[in-house]
PDB file of C-alpha atoms in Angstrom:
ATOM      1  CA  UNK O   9      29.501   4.785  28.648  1.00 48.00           C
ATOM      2  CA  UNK O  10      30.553   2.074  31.413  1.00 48.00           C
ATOM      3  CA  UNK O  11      27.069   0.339  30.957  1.00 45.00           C
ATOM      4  CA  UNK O  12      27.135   0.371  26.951  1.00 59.00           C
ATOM      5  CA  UNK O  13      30.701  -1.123  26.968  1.00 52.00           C
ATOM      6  CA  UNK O  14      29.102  -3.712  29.176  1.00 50.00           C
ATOM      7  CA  UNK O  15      26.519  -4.447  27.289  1.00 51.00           C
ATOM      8  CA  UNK O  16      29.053  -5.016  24.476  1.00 49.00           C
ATOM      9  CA  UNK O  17      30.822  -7.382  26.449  1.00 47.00           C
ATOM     10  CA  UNK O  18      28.421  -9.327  27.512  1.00 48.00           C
ATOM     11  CA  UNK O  19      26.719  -9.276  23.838  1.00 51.00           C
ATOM     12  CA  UNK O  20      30.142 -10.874  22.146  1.00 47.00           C
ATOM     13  CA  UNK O  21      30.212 -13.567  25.416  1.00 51.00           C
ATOM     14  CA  UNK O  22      26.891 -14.717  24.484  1.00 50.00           C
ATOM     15  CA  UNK O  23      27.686 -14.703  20.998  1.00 48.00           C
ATOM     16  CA  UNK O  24      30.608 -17.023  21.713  1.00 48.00           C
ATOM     17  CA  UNK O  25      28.934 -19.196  23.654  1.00 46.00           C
ATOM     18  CA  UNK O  26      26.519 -19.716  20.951  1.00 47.00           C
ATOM     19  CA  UNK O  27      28.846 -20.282  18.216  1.00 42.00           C
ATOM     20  CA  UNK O  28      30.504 -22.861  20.843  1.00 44.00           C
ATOM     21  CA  UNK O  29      27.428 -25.047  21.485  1.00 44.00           C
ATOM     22  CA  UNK O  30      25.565 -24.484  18.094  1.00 47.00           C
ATOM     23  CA  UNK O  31      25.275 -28.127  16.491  1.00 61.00           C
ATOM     24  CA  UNK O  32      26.865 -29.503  14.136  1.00 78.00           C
ATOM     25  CA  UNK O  33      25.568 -29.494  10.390  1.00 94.00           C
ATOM     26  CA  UNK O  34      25.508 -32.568   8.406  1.00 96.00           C
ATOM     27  CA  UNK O  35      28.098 -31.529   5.916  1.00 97.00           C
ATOM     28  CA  UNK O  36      30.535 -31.275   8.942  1.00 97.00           C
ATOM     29  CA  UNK O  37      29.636 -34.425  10.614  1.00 98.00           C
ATOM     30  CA  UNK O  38      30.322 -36.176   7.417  1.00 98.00           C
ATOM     31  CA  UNK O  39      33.330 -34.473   6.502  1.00 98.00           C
ATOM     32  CA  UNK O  40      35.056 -35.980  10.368  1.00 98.00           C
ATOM     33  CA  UNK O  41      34.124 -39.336   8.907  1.00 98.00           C
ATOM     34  CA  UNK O  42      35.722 -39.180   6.134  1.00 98.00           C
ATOM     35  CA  UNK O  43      38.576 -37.330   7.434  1.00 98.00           C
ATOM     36  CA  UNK O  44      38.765 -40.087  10.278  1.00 98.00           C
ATOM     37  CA  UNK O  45      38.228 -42.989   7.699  1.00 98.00           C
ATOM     38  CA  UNK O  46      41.373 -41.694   5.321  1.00 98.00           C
ATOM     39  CA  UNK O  47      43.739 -41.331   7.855  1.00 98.00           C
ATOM     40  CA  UNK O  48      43.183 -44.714   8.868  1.00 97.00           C
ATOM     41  CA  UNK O  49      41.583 -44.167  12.050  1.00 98.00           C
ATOM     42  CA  UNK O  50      38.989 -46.500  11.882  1.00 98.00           C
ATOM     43  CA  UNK O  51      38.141 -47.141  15.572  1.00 97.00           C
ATOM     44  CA  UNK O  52      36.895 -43.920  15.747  1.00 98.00           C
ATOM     45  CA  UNK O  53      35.103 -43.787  12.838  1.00 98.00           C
ATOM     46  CA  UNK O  54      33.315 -46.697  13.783  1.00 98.00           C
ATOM     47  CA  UNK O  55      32.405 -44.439  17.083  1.00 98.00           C
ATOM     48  CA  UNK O  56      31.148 -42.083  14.696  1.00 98.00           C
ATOM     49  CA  UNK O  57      29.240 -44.339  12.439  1.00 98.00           C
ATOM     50  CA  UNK O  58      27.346 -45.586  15.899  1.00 97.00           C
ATOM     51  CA  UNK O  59      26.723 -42.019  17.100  1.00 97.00           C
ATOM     52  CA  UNK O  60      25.424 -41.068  14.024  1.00 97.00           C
ATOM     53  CA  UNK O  61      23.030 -43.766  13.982  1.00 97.00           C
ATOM     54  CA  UNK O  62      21.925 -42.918  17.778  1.00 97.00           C
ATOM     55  CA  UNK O  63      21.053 -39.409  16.411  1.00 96.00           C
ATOM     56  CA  UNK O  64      18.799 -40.750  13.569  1.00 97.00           C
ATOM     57  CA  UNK O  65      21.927 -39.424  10.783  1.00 97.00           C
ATOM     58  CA  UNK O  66      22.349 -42.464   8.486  1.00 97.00           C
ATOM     59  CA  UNK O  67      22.626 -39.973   5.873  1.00 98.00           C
ATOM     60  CA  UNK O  68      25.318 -38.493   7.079  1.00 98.00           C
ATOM     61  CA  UNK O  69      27.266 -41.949   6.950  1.00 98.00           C
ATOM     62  CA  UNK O  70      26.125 -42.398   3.334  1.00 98.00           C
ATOM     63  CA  UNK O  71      27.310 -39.027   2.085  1.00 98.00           C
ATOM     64  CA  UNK O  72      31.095 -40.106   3.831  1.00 98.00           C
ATOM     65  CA  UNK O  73      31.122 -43.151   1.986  1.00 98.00           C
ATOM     66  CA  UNK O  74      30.126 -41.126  -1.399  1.00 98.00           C
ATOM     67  CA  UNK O  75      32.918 -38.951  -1.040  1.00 98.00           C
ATOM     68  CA  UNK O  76      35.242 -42.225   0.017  1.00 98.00           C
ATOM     69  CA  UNK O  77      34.605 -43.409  -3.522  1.00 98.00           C
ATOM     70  CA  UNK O  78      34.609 -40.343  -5.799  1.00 97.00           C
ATOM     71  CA  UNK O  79      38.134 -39.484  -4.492  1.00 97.00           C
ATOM     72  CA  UNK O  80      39.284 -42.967  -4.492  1.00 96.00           C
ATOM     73  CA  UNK O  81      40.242 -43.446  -0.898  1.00 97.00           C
ATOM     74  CA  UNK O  82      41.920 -46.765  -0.761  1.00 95.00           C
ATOM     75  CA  UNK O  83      40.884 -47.027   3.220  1.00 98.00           C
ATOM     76  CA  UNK O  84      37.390 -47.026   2.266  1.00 98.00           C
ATOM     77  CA  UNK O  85      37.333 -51.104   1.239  1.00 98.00           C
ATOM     78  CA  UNK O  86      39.813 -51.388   4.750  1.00 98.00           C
ATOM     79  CA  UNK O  87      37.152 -49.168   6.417  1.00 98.00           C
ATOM     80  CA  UNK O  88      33.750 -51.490   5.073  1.00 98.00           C
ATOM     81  CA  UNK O  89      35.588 -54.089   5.932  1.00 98.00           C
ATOM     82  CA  UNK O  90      36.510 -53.319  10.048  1.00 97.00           C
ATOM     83  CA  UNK O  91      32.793 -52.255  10.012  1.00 98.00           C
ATOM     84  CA  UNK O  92      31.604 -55.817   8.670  1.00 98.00           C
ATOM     85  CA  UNK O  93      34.100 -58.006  10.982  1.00 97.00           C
ATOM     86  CA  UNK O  94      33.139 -55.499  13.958  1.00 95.00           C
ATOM     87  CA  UNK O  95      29.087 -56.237  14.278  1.00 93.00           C
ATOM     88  CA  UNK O  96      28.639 -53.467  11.707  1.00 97.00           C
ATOM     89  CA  UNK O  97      27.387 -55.587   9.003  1.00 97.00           C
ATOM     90  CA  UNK O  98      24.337 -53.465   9.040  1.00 97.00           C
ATOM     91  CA  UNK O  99      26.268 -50.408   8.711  1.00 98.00           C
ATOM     92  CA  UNK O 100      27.525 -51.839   5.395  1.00 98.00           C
ATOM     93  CA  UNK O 101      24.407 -53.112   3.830  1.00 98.00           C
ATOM     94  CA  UNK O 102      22.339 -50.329   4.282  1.00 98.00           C
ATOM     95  CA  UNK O 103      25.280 -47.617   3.675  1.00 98.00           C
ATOM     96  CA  UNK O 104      27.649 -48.592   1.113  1.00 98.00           C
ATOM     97  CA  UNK O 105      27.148 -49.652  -2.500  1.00 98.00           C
ATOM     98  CA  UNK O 106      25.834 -53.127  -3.023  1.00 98.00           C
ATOM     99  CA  UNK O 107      29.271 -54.414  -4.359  1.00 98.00           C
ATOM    100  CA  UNK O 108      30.586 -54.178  -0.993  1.00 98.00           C
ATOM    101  CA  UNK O 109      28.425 -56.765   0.663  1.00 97.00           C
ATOM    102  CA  UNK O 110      28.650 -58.817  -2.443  1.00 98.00           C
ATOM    103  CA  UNK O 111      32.379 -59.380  -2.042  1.00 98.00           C
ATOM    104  CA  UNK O 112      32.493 -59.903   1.761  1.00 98.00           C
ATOM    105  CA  UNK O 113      29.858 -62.817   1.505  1.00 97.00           C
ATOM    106  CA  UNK O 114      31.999 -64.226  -0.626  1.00 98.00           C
ATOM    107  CA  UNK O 115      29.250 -64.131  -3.689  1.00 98.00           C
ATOM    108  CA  UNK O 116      30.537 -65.722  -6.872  1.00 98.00           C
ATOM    109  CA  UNK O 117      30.838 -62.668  -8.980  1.00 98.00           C
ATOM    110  CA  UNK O 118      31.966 -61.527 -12.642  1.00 98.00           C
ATOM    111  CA  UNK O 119      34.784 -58.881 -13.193  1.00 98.00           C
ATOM    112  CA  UNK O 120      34.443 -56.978 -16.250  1.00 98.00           C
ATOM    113  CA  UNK O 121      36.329 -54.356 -16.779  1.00 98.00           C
ATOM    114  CA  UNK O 122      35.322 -50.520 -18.266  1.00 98.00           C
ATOM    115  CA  UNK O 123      37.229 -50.092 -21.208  1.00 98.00           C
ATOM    116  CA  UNK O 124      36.070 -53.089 -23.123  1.00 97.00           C
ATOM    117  CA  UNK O 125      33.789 -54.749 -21.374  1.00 98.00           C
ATOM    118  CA  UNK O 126      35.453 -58.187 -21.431  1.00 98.00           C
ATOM    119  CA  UNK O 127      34.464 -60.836 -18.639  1.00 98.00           C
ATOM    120  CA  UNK O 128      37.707 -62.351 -16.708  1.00 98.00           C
ATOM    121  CA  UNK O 129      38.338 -65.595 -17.369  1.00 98.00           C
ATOM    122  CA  UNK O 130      41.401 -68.458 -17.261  1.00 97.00           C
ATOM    123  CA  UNK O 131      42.393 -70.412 -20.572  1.00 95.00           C
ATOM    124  CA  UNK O 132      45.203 -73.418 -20.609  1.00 89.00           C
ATOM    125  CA  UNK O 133      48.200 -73.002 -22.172  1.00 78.00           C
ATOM    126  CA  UNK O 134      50.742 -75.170 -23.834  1.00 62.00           C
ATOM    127  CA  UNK O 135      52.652 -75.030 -20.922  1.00 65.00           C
ATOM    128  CA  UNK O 136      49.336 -76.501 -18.659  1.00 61.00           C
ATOM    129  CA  UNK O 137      49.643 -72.575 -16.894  1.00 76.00           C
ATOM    130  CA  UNK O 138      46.201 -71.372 -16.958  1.00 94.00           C
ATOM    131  CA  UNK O 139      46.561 -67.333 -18.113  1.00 96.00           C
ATOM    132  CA  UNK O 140      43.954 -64.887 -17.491  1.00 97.00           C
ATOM    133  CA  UNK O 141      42.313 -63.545 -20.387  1.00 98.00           C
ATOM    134  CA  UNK O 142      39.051 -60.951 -20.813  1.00 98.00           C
ATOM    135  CA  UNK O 143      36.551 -62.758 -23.052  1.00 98.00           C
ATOM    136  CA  UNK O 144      34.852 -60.805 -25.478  1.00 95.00           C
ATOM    137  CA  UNK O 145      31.969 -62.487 -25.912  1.00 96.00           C
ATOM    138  CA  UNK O 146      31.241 -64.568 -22.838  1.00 97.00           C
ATOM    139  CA  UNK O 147      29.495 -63.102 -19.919  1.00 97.00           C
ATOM    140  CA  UNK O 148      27.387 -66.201 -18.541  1.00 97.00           C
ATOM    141  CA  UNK O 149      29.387 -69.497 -18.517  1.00 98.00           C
ATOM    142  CA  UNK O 150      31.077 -70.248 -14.923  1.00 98.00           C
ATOM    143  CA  UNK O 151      34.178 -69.654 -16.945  1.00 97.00           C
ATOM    144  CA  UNK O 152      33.764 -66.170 -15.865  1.00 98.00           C
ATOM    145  CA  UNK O 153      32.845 -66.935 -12.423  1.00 98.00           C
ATOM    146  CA  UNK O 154      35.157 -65.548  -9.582  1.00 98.00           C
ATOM    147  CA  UNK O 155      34.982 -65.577  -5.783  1.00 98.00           C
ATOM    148  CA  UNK O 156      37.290 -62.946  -3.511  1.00 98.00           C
ATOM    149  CA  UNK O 157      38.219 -64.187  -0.203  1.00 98.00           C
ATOM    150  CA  UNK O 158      39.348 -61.567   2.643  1.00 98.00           C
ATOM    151  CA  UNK O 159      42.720 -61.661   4.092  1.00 97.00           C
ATOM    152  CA  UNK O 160      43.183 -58.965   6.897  1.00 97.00           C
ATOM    153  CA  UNK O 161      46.512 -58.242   7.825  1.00 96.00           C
ATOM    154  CA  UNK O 162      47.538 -55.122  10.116  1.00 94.00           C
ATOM    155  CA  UNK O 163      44.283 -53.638   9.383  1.00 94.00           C
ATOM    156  CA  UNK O 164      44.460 -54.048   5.562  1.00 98.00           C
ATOM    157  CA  UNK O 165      41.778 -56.222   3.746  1.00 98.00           C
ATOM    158  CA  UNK O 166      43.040 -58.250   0.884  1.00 98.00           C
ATOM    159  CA  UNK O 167      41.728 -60.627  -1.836  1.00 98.00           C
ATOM    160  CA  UNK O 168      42.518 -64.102  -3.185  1.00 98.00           C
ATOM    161  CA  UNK O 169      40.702 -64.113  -5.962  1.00 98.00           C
ATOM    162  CA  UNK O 170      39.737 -67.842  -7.084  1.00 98.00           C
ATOM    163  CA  UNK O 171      37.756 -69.344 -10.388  1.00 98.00           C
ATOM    164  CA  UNK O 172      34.895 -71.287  -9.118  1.00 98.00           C
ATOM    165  CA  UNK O 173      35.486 -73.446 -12.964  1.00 96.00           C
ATOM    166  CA  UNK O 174      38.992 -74.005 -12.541  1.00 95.00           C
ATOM    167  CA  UNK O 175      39.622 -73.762  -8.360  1.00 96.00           C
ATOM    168  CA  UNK O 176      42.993 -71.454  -9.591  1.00 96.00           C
ATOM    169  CA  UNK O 177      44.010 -68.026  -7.718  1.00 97.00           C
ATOM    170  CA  UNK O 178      44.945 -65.275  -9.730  1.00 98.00           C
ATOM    171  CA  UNK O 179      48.622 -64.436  -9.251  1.00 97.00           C
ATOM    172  CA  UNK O 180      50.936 -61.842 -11.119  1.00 97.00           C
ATOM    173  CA  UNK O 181      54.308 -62.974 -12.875  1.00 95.00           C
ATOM    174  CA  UNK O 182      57.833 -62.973 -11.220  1.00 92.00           C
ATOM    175  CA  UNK O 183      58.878 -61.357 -14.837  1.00 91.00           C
ATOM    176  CA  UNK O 184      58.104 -57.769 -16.729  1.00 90.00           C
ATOM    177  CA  UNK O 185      57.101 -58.569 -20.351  1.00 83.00           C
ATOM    178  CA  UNK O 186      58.506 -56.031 -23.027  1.00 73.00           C
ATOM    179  CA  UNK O 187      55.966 -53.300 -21.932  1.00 81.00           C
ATOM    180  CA  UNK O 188      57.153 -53.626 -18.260  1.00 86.00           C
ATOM    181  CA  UNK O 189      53.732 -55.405 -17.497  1.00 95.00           C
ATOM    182  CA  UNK O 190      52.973 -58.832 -16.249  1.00 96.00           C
ATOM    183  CA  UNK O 191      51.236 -61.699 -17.217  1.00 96.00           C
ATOM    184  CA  UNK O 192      48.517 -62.958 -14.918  1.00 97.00           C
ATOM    185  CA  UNK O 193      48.333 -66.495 -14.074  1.00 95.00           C
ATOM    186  CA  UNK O 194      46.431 -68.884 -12.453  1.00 96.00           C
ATOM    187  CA  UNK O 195      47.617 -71.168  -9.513  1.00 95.00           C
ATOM    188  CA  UNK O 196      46.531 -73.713  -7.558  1.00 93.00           C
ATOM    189  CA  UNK O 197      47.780 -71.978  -4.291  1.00 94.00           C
ATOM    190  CA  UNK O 198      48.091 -69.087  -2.748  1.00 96.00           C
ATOM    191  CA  UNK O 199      50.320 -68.652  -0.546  1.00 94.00           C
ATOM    192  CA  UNK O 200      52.370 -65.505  -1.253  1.00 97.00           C
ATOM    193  CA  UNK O 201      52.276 -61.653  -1.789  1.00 98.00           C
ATOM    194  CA  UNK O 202      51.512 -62.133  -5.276  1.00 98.00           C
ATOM    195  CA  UNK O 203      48.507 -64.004  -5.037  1.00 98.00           C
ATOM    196  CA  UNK O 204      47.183 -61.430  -2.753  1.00 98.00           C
ATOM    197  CA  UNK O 205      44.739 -58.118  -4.512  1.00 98.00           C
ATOM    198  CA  UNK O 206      43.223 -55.064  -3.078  1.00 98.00           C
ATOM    199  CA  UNK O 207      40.323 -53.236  -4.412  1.00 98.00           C
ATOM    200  CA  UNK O 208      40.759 -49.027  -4.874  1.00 98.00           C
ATOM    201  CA  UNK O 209      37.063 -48.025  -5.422  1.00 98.00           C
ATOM    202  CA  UNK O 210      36.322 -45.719  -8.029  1.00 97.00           C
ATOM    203  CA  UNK O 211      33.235 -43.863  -9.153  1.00 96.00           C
ATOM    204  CA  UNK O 212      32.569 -42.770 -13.015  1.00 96.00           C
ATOM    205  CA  UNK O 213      29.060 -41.637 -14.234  1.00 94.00           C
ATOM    206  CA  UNK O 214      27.842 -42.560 -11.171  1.00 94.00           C
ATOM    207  CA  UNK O 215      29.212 -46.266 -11.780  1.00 97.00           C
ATOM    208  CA  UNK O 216      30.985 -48.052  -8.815  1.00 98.00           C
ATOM    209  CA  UNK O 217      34.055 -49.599  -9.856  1.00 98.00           C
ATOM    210  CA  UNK O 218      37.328 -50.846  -8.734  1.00 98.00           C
ATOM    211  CA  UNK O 219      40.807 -50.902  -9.517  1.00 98.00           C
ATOM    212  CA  UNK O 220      42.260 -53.935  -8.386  1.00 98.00           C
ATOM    213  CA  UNK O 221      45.887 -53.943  -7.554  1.00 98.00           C
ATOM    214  CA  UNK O 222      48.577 -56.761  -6.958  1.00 98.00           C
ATOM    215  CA  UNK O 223      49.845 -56.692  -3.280  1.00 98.00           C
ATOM    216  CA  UNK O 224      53.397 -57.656  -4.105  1.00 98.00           C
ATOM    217  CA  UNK O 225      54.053 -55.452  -7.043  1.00 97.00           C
ATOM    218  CA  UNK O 226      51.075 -52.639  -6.260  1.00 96.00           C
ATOM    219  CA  UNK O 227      50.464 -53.259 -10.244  1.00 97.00           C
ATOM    220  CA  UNK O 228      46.845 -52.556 -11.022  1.00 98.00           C
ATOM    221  CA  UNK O 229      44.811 -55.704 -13.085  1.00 98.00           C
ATOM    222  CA  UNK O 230      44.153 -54.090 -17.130  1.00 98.00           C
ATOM    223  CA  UNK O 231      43.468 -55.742 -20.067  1.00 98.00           C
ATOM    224  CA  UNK O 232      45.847 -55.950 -23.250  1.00 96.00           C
ATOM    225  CA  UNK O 233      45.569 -53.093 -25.909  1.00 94.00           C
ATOM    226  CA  UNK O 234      45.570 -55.400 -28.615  1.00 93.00           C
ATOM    227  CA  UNK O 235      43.531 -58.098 -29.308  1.00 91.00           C
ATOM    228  CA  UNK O 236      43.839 -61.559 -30.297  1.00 89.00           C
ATOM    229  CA  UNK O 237      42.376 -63.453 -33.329  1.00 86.00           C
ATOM    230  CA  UNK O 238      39.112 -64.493 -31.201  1.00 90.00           C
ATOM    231  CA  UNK O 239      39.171 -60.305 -29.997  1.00 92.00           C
ATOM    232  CA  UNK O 240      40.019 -61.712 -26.336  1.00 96.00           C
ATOM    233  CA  UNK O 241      42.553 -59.758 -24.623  1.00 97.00           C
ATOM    234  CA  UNK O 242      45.214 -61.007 -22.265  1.00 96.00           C
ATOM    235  CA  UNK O 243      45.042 -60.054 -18.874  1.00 97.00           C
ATOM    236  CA  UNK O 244      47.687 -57.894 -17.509  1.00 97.00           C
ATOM    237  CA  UNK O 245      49.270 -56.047 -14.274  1.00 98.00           C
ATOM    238  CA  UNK O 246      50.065 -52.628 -15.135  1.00 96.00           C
ATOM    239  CA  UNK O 247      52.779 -50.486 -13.406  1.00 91.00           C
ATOM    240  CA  UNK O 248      51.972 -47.219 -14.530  1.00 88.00           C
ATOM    241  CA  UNK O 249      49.939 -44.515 -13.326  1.00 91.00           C
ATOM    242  CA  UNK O 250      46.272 -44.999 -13.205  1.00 95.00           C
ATOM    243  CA  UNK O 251      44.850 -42.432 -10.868  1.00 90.00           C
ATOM    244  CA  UNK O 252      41.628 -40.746 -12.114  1.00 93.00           C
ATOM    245  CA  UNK O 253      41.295 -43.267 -15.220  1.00 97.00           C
ATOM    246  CA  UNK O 254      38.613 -45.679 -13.574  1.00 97.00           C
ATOM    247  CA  UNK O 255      37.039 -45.770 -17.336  1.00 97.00           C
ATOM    248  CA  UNK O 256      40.545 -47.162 -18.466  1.00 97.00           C
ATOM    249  CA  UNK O 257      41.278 -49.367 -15.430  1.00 98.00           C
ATOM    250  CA  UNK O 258      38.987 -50.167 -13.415  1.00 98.00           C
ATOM    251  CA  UNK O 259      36.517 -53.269 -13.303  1.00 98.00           C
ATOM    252  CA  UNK O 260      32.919 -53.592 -12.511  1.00 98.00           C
ATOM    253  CA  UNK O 261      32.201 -56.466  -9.801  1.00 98.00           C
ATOM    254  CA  UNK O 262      29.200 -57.758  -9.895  1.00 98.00           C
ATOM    255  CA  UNK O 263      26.691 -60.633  -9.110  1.00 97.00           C
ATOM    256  CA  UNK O 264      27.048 -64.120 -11.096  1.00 97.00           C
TER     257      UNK O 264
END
């Protein structure tokens, strides 16, 4: 009896000790990243990113950054970006979607957003403010030609986002129209919170998008409902919910 209850013992110690050093599966590995990566640890998931790579696990990197983007983890664009300033510019290229190297090169690029697929663009006024508009037609001219430059501040990426036709930031309005939007303007500075954007990536039938929201007001870049006579729509930021509506909100960024 003595020797089978040893045996036991000895059977559930070796068991335990297996279950302690057995490795780690993929699915794990990746789920750390991510964890590591939305809770704005990003030192260490830079570790991680580098140890995976030493073990031959790109994939494993890959499948963080997939689930980054189909829950909409606003880190993720913070995350790319630590990576890219951090000699992990490699990292980047070869793991995340192709719009994320795109906009830290500082590519000209088009915005165009889901619902209606309307290219940005600035038109003059009577008042000699530039307003941002989505053209209906127009996907080609430099009109709709943009350029995002980082701003990192307390580990936080931001965007000015200029018009390489007019040399004008895009910056959200002091005042709520009727609808308790704003208009979107363009400036020849920028120099505050309001000129400042941040991308939330998104991912719809397989699509990467972004929502792009104002840093002062956290307002999120849409497009007008209505239309005007040429079926442009004037560009707006939206203070409502937008959460799981990329195909309402968000915009494509992509090469010029």
């Amino acid at each position: 009896m003595r020797l089978t209850l040893f045996a036991f013992v000895l059977a559930v110690c070796a068991l335990a000790s297996n279950a302690t050093l057995a490795p780690r599966t993929d699915d794990v590995l990746a789920e750390q990243l991510y964890m590591s990566v939305v809770i704005g640890e990003y030192e260490t998931a830079i570790a991680k990113c580098s140890e995976y790579l030493k073990e031959k696990k790109g994939e494993v990197i890959k499948e963080a950054v997939k689930r980054l983007i189909e829950n909409g983890k606003r880190n993720t664009m913070d995350f790319a970006y630590q990576l890219w300033t951090k000699d992990g510019k490699e990292i980047v290229k070869s793991y995340f979607p192709i719009q994320f190297r795109v906009i830290f090169t500082e590519q000209t690029v088009k915005l165009i957003n889901k619902r209606d697929h309307h290219a940005l663009k600035l038109i003059d006024q009577q008042n000699h403010n530039k307003i941002a508009f989505g053209d209906s037609k127009d996907k080609t001219s430099k009109k709709v030609s943009w350029k995002f430059t980082p701003v990192l501040e307390n580990n936080r990426v931001y965007f000015k986002i200029m018009s390489t036709e007019d040399k004008q930031y895009l910056k959200l309005d002091n005042t709520k129209g009727s609808s308790d939007d704003r208009i979107i303007y363009g400036d020849s500075t920028a120099d505050t919170f309001k000129h400042h954007w941040y991308l939330e990536p998104s991912m719809y039938e397989s699509d990467v998008m972004f929502f792009v929201y104002n840093r002062e007001y956290n307002s999120v870049m849409t497009l007008d409902e209505d239309m005007a006579a040429n079926e442009d729509r004037e560009a707006l930021g939206h203070s409502g919910e937008v959460s799981g509506y990329p195909q309402l909100f968000a915009w494509y960024i992509v090469p010029y």
